[in-house]
Short mmCIF file of C-alpha atoms and ligand atoms in Angstrom, two decimals:
data_model
loop_
_atom_site.label_atom_id
_atom_site.label_comp_id
_atom_site.label_asym_id
_atom_site.label_seq_id
_atom_site.Cartn_x
_atom_site.Cartn_y
_atom_site.Cartn_z
CA MET A 116 156.64 106.12 121.12
CA SER A 117 155.89 109.49 122.68
CA GLU A 118 152.22 110.44 122.65
CA PRO A 119 151.09 113.98 121.65
CA PHE A 120 148.47 114.15 124.45
CA ASP A 121 147.72 112.46 127.72
CA ALA A 122 144.35 110.94 128.60
CA VAL A 123 143.97 112.85 131.87
CA SER A 124 144.10 116.25 130.16
CA VAL A 125 141.55 115.16 127.52
CA ILE A 126 139.21 113.81 130.23
CA SER A 127 139.52 116.93 132.38
CA ALA A 128 138.89 119.23 129.38
CA LYS A 129 135.63 117.43 128.66
CA ARG A 130 134.75 117.21 132.35
CA ASP A 131 135.06 121.03 132.49
CA GLY A 132 132.76 121.41 129.48
CA LEU A 133 135.39 122.41 126.90
CA ALA A 134 135.20 121.34 123.26
CA LEU A 135 137.94 118.86 122.31
CA SER A 136 140.15 119.75 119.34
CA ASP A 137 140.28 117.57 116.21
CA ALA A 138 143.79 116.47 117.20
CA GLN A 139 142.69 115.50 120.72
CA ILE A 140 139.75 113.48 119.35
CA ASP A 141 141.84 111.72 116.69
CA TRP A 142 144.43 110.87 119.30
CA VAL A 143 142.10 109.62 122.03
CA ILE A 144 140.17 107.27 119.70
CA ASP A 145 143.35 105.95 118.10
CA ALA A 146 145.17 105.56 121.43
CA TYR A 147 142.14 103.76 122.93
CA THR A 148 142.06 101.36 119.94
CA ARG A 149 145.81 100.71 120.47
CA GLY A 150 145.28 100.11 124.20
CA VAL A 151 147.32 103.18 125.24
CA VAL A 152 144.24 104.91 126.70
CA ALA A 153 143.05 102.49 129.39
CA GLU A 154 139.48 101.23 129.72
CA GLU A 155 138.95 103.18 132.95
CA GLN A 156 140.13 106.38 131.25
CA MET A 157 137.75 105.90 128.34
CA ALA A 158 134.98 105.12 130.84
CA ALA A 159 135.63 108.48 132.53
CA LEU A 160 135.65 110.27 129.17
CA ALA A 161 132.38 108.59 128.12
CA MET A 162 130.80 109.72 131.40
CA ALA A 163 132.11 113.29 130.87
CA ILE A 164 130.54 113.25 127.37
CA TYR A 165 127.33 111.91 128.90
CA PHE A 166 127.10 115.02 131.12
CA LYS A 167 128.74 117.70 128.94
CA SER A 168 127.81 116.41 125.44
CA MET A 169 129.72 117.36 122.28
CA THR A 170 129.34 120.19 119.77
CA ALA A 171 128.32 119.28 116.20
CA PRO A 172 131.91 119.66 114.86
CA GLU A 173 133.28 117.56 117.76
CA LEU A 174 130.75 114.84 117.09
CA THR A 175 131.48 114.76 113.36
CA ARG A 176 135.20 114.40 114.11
CA TRP A 177 134.58 111.79 116.82
CA THR A 178 132.53 109.71 114.37
CA LEU A 179 135.17 110.08 111.65
CA ALA A 180 137.90 108.98 114.09
CA MET A 181 135.84 105.87 115.00
CA LEU A 182 135.22 105.19 111.32
CA ASN A 183 138.97 105.48 110.61
CA SER A 184 139.77 103.05 113.45
CA GLY A 185 138.67 100.16 111.22
CA GLU A 186 138.13 99.04 107.67
CA ARG A 187 135.98 101.01 105.23
CA LEU A 188 134.14 99.19 102.44
CA ASP A 189 134.25 100.76 98.99
CA TYR A 190 131.54 100.22 96.39
CA SER A 191 132.45 103.21 94.23
CA GLY A 192 133.41 100.83 91.39
CA LEU A 193 129.83 99.56 91.04
CA GLU A 194 127.84 100.86 88.11
CA LYS A 195 124.81 101.46 90.33
CA PRO A 196 123.96 103.86 93.12
CA THR A 197 124.12 102.37 96.64
CA ALA A 198 121.50 102.82 99.37
CA ASP A 199 121.33 101.36 102.84
CA LYS A 200 118.76 101.43 105.64
CA HIS A 201 119.33 101.30 109.37
CA SER A 202 116.66 100.79 111.99
CA THR A 203 117.34 101.61 115.64
CA GLY A 204 115.56 98.35 116.50
CA GLY A 205 112.02 97.32 117.20
CA VAL A 206 109.67 94.43 117.87
CA GLY A 207 108.53 92.53 114.78
CA ASP A 208 110.81 94.73 112.66
CA LYS A 209 111.30 92.50 109.64
CA ILE A 210 111.32 95.43 107.19
CA THR A 211 114.86 94.82 105.86
CA LEU A 212 113.68 91.47 104.45
CA PRO A 213 111.20 92.83 101.88
CA LEU A 214 112.91 96.23 101.57
CA ALA A 215 116.39 95.18 100.37
CA PRO A 216 115.16 93.04 97.44
CA LEU A 217 112.45 95.57 96.58
CA VAL A 218 114.92 98.47 96.27
CA ALA A 219 117.40 96.22 94.41
CA SER A 220 114.67 95.32 91.90
CA TYR A 221 114.92 98.95 90.65
CA GLY A 222 118.68 98.74 89.96
CA VAL A 223 119.91 100.28 93.22
CA ALA A 224 122.57 98.29 95.09
CA VAL A 225 121.70 97.58 98.74
CA PRO A 226 124.71 96.60 100.90
CA GLN A 227 122.89 95.77 104.11
CA LEU A 228 125.14 94.98 107.07
CA SER A 229 123.02 93.52 109.83
CA GLY A 230 123.32 92.25 113.36
CA ARG A 231 121.93 89.66 115.69
CA GLY A 232 119.15 90.12 118.21
CA LEU A 233 119.81 92.36 121.19
CA GLY A 234 117.53 91.96 124.22
CA HIS A 235 113.85 92.11 123.27
CA THR A 236 114.53 93.33 119.70
CA GLY A 237 115.19 90.75 117.01
CA GLY A 238 118.16 90.64 114.63
CA THR A 239 117.92 90.36 110.86
CA LEU A 240 120.65 87.69 110.70
CA ASP A 241 118.81 85.48 113.22
CA LYS A 242 115.65 85.80 111.14
CA LEU A 243 117.29 84.89 107.84
CA GLU A 244 119.19 81.98 109.39
CA SER A 245 115.84 80.26 109.90
CA ILE A 246 115.87 79.65 106.12
CA PRO A 247 117.59 76.27 105.58
CA GLY A 248 121.13 76.75 104.21
CA TRP A 249 121.22 80.58 104.36
CA ARG A 250 124.41 82.15 105.69
CA GLY A 251 125.34 85.75 106.45
CA ASN A 252 129.10 85.50 106.88
CA LEU A 253 130.45 86.74 103.57
CA SER A 254 133.85 88.13 102.64
CA ASN A 255 134.09 91.65 101.25
CA SER A 256 134.71 90.33 97.74
CA GLN A 257 131.69 87.99 97.96
CA MET A 258 129.57 90.97 99.01
CA TYR A 259 130.86 93.05 96.13
CA GLN A 260 130.19 90.28 93.63
CA GLN A 261 126.67 89.75 94.95
CA LEU A 262 125.91 93.46 94.68
CA GLU A 263 127.01 93.37 91.05
CA GLN A 264 125.05 90.22 90.19
CA VAL A 265 121.99 90.27 92.47
CA GLY A 266 121.87 93.90 93.62
CA ALA A 267 121.28 93.25 97.31
CA VAL A 268 123.26 91.54 100.04
CA ILE A 269 122.40 91.08 103.71
CA ALA A 270 125.52 90.15 105.66
CA ALA A 271 127.05 90.15 109.12
CA ALA A 272 129.02 93.31 109.86
CA GLY A 273 132.70 92.26 109.78
CA VAL A 274 134.76 92.49 112.95
CA ASP A 275 137.09 95.01 111.32
CA LEU A 276 134.53 97.79 110.87
CA ALA A 277 134.82 100.72 113.33
CA LEU A 278 137.13 98.85 115.71
CA ALA A 279 136.98 101.63 118.33
CA ASP A 280 133.19 101.29 118.50
CA ARG A 281 133.39 97.58 119.23
CA LYS A 282 135.50 98.30 122.34
CA LEU A 283 133.63 101.44 123.33
CA TYR A 284 130.18 99.88 122.99
CA ALA A 285 131.14 97.02 125.32
CA LEU A 286 132.54 99.54 127.79
CA ARG A 287 129.44 101.77 127.65
CA ASP A 288 127.29 98.74 128.33
CA ILE A 289 128.92 98.25 131.75
CA THR A 290 129.37 101.92 132.71
CA ALA A 291 125.80 103.29 132.31
CA THR A 292 126.76 105.39 129.27
CA VAL A 293 124.67 103.71 126.56
CA ASP A 294 121.69 106.07 126.57
CA CYS A 295 123.57 109.19 125.49
CA ILE A 296 122.54 110.68 122.13
CA PRO A 297 126.02 111.75 120.89
CA LEU A 298 127.50 108.36 121.83
CA ILE A 299 124.62 106.41 120.24
CA ALA A 300 124.67 108.55 117.09
CA SER A 301 128.45 108.27 116.60
CA SER A 302 128.36 104.52 117.32
CA ILE A 303 125.66 103.81 114.74
CA MET A 304 126.98 106.25 112.15
CA SER A 305 130.62 105.12 112.34
CA LYS A 306 129.49 101.60 111.39
CA LYS A 307 127.04 102.76 108.72
CA LEU A 308 129.57 105.11 107.10
CA ALA A 309 132.07 102.22 107.08
CA SER A 310 129.61 100.19 104.99
CA GLY A 311 130.40 102.35 101.95
CA THR A 312 126.89 103.50 101.03
CA GLN A 313 126.10 106.74 99.14
CA VAL A 314 122.56 107.02 100.55
CA LEU A 315 121.48 106.15 104.08
CA VAL A 316 117.88 106.08 105.27
CA LEU A 317 117.45 105.81 109.02
CA ASP A 318 114.35 104.36 110.66
CA VAL A 319 114.40 105.83 114.16
CA LYS A 320 111.86 104.08 116.34
CA THR A 321 109.95 105.67 119.19
CA GLY A 322 107.53 104.18 121.71
CA SER A 323 107.47 101.50 124.40
CA GLY A 324 109.35 98.90 122.34
CA ALA A 325 112.11 101.30 121.22
CA PHE A 326 115.38 102.52 122.64
CA MET A 327 114.02 106.08 122.56
CA THR A 328 110.62 105.89 124.20
CA GLU A 329 109.84 109.64 123.78
CA TYR A 330 109.31 111.30 120.39
CA ALA A 331 111.49 114.33 121.29
CA GLN A 332 114.47 112.06 122.09
CA ALA A 333 113.98 110.09 118.87
CA TYR A 334 113.80 113.35 116.89
CA LYS A 335 117.03 114.60 118.47
CA LEU A 336 118.79 111.29 117.72
CA ALA A 337 117.54 111.41 114.11
CA GLU A 338 118.70 115.01 113.67
CA THR A 339 122.12 114.20 115.15
CA MET A 340 122.65 111.18 112.88
CA VAL A 341 121.48 113.07 109.78
CA GLU A 342 123.96 115.87 110.58
CA ILE A 343 126.82 113.37 110.97
CA GLY A 344 125.99 111.56 107.72
CA THR A 345 125.62 114.77 105.75
CA ALA A 346 128.91 116.15 107.12
CA ASN A 347 130.56 112.93 105.87
CA GLN A 348 129.16 113.32 102.31
CA VAL A 349 126.56 110.55 102.65
CA LYS A 350 123.03 111.59 101.68
CA THR A 351 121.27 110.82 104.94
CA LEU A 352 117.66 111.22 106.02
CA ALA A 353 115.52 109.73 108.75
CA LEU A 354 111.95 108.67 109.31
CA ILE A 355 110.72 108.56 112.89
CA THR A 356 108.33 105.66 113.20
CA ASP A 357 105.98 104.20 115.75
CA MET A 358 107.10 101.36 118.02
CA THR A 359 104.31 101.29 120.59
CA THR A 360 102.95 98.04 119.13
CA PRO A 361 104.75 95.30 117.15
CA ILE A 362 105.10 95.76 113.39
CA GLY A 363 102.90 93.31 111.51
CA THR A 364 101.36 90.23 113.07
CA THR A 365 104.43 88.10 113.80
CA VAL A 366 107.38 88.40 116.18
CA GLY A 367 110.13 85.75 116.02
CA ASN A 368 112.60 84.52 113.45
CA ALA A 369 110.91 82.07 111.01
CA LEU A 370 107.51 83.64 111.74
CA GLU A 371 108.79 87.00 110.52
CA VAL A 372 110.41 85.50 107.41
CA GLN A 373 107.03 83.97 106.56
CA GLU A 374 105.37 87.39 106.88
CA ALA A 375 108.08 89.10 104.81
CA GLN A 376 107.47 86.54 102.04
CA GLU A 377 103.75 87.37 102.13
CA VAL A 378 104.60 91.05 101.59
CA LEU A 379 106.92 90.15 98.70
CA ALA A 380 104.08 88.11 97.20
CA GLY A 381 101.91 91.26 97.15
CA GLY A 382 100.00 90.60 100.42
CA GLY A 383 100.94 90.84 104.09
CA PRO A 384 99.80 93.15 106.90
CA ALA A 385 99.05 96.77 105.95
CA ASP A 386 101.56 98.32 108.41
CA VAL A 387 104.47 96.18 107.14
CA VAL A 388 103.61 97.13 103.55
CA GLU A 389 103.25 100.83 104.46
CA LEU A 390 106.59 101.04 106.25
CA THR A 391 108.41 99.02 103.57
CA LEU A 392 107.06 101.34 100.87
CA ALA A 393 107.79 104.52 102.85
CA LEU A 394 111.44 103.51 103.33
CA ALA A 395 111.77 102.23 99.74
CA ARG A 396 110.45 105.54 98.37
CA GLU A 397 113.02 107.47 100.39
CA MET A 398 115.92 105.22 99.32
CA LEU A 399 114.92 105.27 95.66
CA HIS A 400 114.14 108.99 95.54
CA ALA A 401 117.50 109.82 97.14
CA CYS A 402 119.12 107.77 94.32
CA GLN A 403 117.05 109.73 91.76
CA VAL A 404 114.93 106.71 90.87
CA ASP A 405 111.41 108.13 90.82
CA VAL A 406 109.05 105.16 90.69
CA ASP A 407 106.17 103.83 92.76
CA PRO A 408 107.75 100.85 94.58
CA ALA A 409 104.29 99.31 95.15
CA GLU A 410 104.49 98.15 91.52
CA ASN A 411 107.34 95.68 92.02
CA LEU A 412 105.64 94.22 95.11
CA ALA A 413 102.51 93.62 93.01
CA ASN A 414 104.15 92.32 89.82
CA GLY A 415 106.52 89.77 91.41
CA LYS A 416 109.82 91.54 90.58
CA ALA A 417 110.66 92.14 94.25
CA MET A 418 109.95 88.44 94.94
CA ASP A 419 112.31 87.42 92.09
CA SER A 420 114.98 89.62 93.63
CA TRP A 421 114.38 88.02 97.10
CA ARG A 422 114.72 84.51 95.65
CA LYS A 423 118.05 85.45 94.03
CA LEU A 424 119.28 87.04 97.27
CA ILE A 425 118.42 83.97 99.34
CA SER A 426 119.87 81.49 96.81
CA ALA A 427 123.10 83.53 96.38
CA GLN A 428 123.69 83.18 100.12
CA GLY A 429 123.14 79.40 100.15
CA GLY A 430 119.48 79.39 101.17
CA ASP A 431 116.60 77.52 99.61
CA PRO A 432 113.76 79.99 98.99
CA ASP A 433 111.31 77.10 98.54
CA ALA A 434 112.25 75.19 101.71
CA ALA A 435 109.60 74.84 104.41
CA LEU A 436 110.36 77.10 107.37
CA PRO A 437 110.75 75.50 110.81
CA LYS A 438 107.56 75.20 112.88
CA ALA A 439 107.43 75.25 116.68
CA LYS A 440 106.76 71.97 118.48
CA HIS A 441 104.39 73.63 120.97
CA THR A 442 101.90 76.48 120.82
CA HIS A 443 99.70 78.14 123.42
CA THR A 444 96.88 80.52 122.55
CA ILE A 445 95.71 83.38 124.76
CA ASN A 446 92.10 84.47 124.23
CA ALA A 447 90.45 87.86 124.75
CA ASP A 448 88.71 87.92 128.14
CA GLU A 449 86.13 90.54 127.12
CA SER A 450 84.57 92.08 124.01
CA GLY A 451 85.51 95.53 122.72
CA THR A 452 88.18 97.34 120.78
CA LEU A 453 91.80 96.38 121.34
CA THR A 454 93.18 99.81 122.25
CA ARG A 455 96.73 98.81 123.23
CA LEU A 456 99.04 95.88 122.54
CA ASP A 457 102.40 96.75 124.00
CA ALA A 458 105.51 96.23 121.85
CA LEU A 459 107.83 95.77 124.83
CA GLY A 460 105.67 93.08 126.48
CA VAL A 461 105.34 91.12 123.22
CA GLY A 462 109.07 91.56 122.50
CA ILE A 463 110.06 90.20 125.91
CA ALA A 464 107.59 87.30 125.59
CA SER A 465 109.05 86.33 122.22
CA TRP A 466 112.58 86.59 123.63
CA ARG A 467 111.63 84.37 126.60
CA LEU A 468 110.05 81.82 124.25
CA GLY A 469 113.51 81.36 122.71
CA ALA A 470 113.52 83.79 119.75
CA GLY A 471 116.26 85.89 121.41
CA ARG A 472 119.32 85.32 123.56
CA GLU A 473 119.87 85.55 127.32
CA ARG A 474 123.65 85.52 126.79
CA LYS A 475 125.71 86.31 123.69
CA GLU A 476 126.70 82.67 123.16
CA ASP A 477 123.10 81.29 123.29
CA GLN A 478 121.48 79.73 120.21
CA VAL A 479 118.12 81.17 119.17
CA GLN A 480 115.13 78.98 118.35
CA ALA A 481 114.19 79.52 114.69
CA ALA A 482 110.50 78.76 115.24
CA ALA A 483 109.88 80.56 118.57
CA GLY A 484 107.85 83.74 118.79
CA VAL A 485 104.39 85.28 119.02
CA VAL A 486 101.59 85.55 116.44
CA LEU A 487 99.16 88.45 116.91
CA HIS A 488 95.55 87.70 115.93
CA ALA A 489 94.41 91.31 116.46
CA LYS A 490 96.07 94.72 116.26
CA PRO A 491 95.15 97.94 118.07
CA GLY A 492 91.94 99.32 116.57
CA ASP A 493 90.47 95.86 115.84
CA TYR A 494 87.21 94.77 117.47
CA VAL A 495 87.55 91.51 119.42
CA THR A 496 84.93 89.33 121.09
CA ALA A 497 85.38 87.51 124.40
CA GLY A 498 86.94 84.07 123.82
CA GLN A 499 88.48 85.02 120.48
CA PRO A 500 92.23 84.22 120.07
CA LEU A 501 94.39 87.27 120.75
CA LEU A 502 97.94 85.89 120.71
CA THR A 503 99.55 82.51 120.02
CA LEU A 504 102.89 81.73 121.66
CA HIS A 505 105.28 79.40 119.78
CA THR A 506 108.26 77.50 121.24
CA ASP A 507 110.11 74.18 121.11
CA THR A 508 110.52 74.24 124.90
CA PRO A 509 107.09 74.50 126.60
CA GLU A 510 108.56 75.17 130.05
CA ARG A 511 109.08 78.70 128.71
CA PHE A 512 105.34 79.47 128.38
CA ALA A 513 104.88 80.63 131.99
CA ARG A 514 107.62 83.30 131.90
CA ALA A 515 106.51 84.46 128.46
CA GLN A 516 102.93 84.84 129.70
CA ALA A 517 104.19 86.81 132.71
CA ALA A 518 105.76 89.34 130.31
CA LEU A 519 102.34 89.81 128.73
CA ASP A 520 100.65 90.68 132.02
CA GLY A 521 98.95 94.04 131.45
CA ALA A 522 100.35 94.24 127.91
CA TRP A 523 96.97 94.87 126.26
CA GLU A 524 93.74 96.75 126.87
CA ILE A 525 90.27 96.11 125.52
CA LYS A 526 87.83 99.04 125.83
CA VAL A 527 84.46 100.09 124.50
CA ASP A 528 85.80 103.22 122.82
CA SER A 529 87.78 103.20 119.57
CA PRO A 530 91.20 104.90 119.63
CA GLU A 531 92.28 107.33 116.91
CA PRO A 532 94.34 105.28 114.44
CA ARG A 533 98.04 106.08 115.04
CA PRO A 534 100.10 106.64 111.88
CA ILE A 535 103.23 104.53 111.52
CA VAL A 536 105.45 107.30 110.12
CA LEU A 537 105.46 110.07 112.74
CA GLY A 538 108.15 112.41 111.43
CA ARG A 539 110.93 112.98 108.91
CA VAL A 540 114.33 114.64 109.20
CA GLU A 541 116.51 115.55 106.21
N1 LIG B 241 123.27 100.60 118.41
C1 LIG B 241 124.57 100.87 118.23
O1 LIG B 241 125.18 100.36 117.30
N2 LIG B 241 125.20 101.69 119.08
C2 LIG B 241 124.59 102.28 120.12
O2 LIG B 241 125.21 103.03 120.85
C3 LIG B 241 123.23 102.00 120.31
C4 LIG B 241 122.59 101.16 119.44
#
C-alpha cells in the first residue's frame, strides 16, 4: 500500500519547529501503530516534540489520533451521567477507593479504569487486590452491567485502549522523552477519553512525591489536559494538589484499603476526607448534582455502595485484610514539631518493603508498607513512634530505612499549615 507521507519528512518538519498538519498527525500515529513508522523514527519524532513542543490544535489532533488507534468505550446508553477521576500519581493516594463509591451513591456512574503501581507510587488495582477474592479484569459488558446495577466499577484498563500510547509510552521510557508536557498530557488524555466518560476531574499532584515537583509545571500540565478534554467534548477540570507528604497515615496496599474503609465509615484522616470531598464535589457539580457529599460518608450510603462494588467484583467486604509478618518501628529522636515528612522517601521505603515492583513481572506484597504515626504540623516527643515499617520479608528493612534517611525534620518552630488543594483549572 502506498503511504501518503514519509516519516523522515514528518520528523524534519517538527525538528525545524513547524506545526504538523492534521493529515500528517493522523498518518504518523496510524503508521506507527501498524509498524510502518519504525521505533527509531518515532523516537526521533518524540525527541523533536520534546524540544519544539506542539501547538494546541496539533496536540488536540495528536491525542485524538492516539484515541482512535484503539477501542473507545461507550456508556451513552446508561440512564445516568458518567464521571471519572484521574490522579497523576502520589504516595498514599488511595482516594479512588472512597471516591468512586461515594460519587456513585448519588446516582452518577463512575467507570474508573485504573493501573498498577509504577515506581514509588502505588496502583489502585494492587491495593484492591489485597481484598480476598477481588478482581479487576472485567470485560466491557461486565463493566457496563456493573455501572447499571452498582453505579461504580474499578477495573484494569484493557489492552485495546489507545494502542499507539502503549507502544509510545514504552518507547519514551527508554529514550528520555517521558517528562514532556505535551507527550504526558496526550498519553493520559487519550486513555481517559477512551474510557467513555462525560465528565473528567483530574488530580494533578505537585511536590517531592509527584511527577511534577514544581507547581508551575503541574499547572501547565493541568491546563494542557483540560484544553484537550474540552476540545474533545468532555467536561474536564483539574485540581492541583499537594504531594510533599503522603496522603493520610498509611502507604501500602492493604494498609491503604483499611484507611479507605475508615473514611467510608465516616472517620479516617482529615486530609484523606478533605481531598475525597473536594474531588467528589467537582465530579458531582459537573454532573449537575448539587449536594454536600459529606452527608453520604456520614450516613453510611457511601459504605453501602463500596460493599456492593467490592462484592460485584468477587471480593468479600467483611474479610480480614492481610497483615505483615514483621514490623519495625522508628521513633522520634528529639522533641518538637514535625515540620517535614517527605513523600518520596516514604514512597520509596514502602516500595522497597514489597508494596511495589522492581520489575513489571514482580508480585507485590499485600501487607507491606509504612504507617505514619505523625504528620507535618504535629508535636512529637523524643522516643515516640514516628513510622512503622511493615513487610513479610524482614531482610528488606535495611534498604527501606536507608530511603528514609533525612526524610523528616523535627524543629522547635511550627510551620504554616499547607493546604491540600493548591489550585484549580477549568
Ligand atoms: N502517565 C501516563 O499514562 N502517561 C504519561 O506519559 C505519564 C504518566
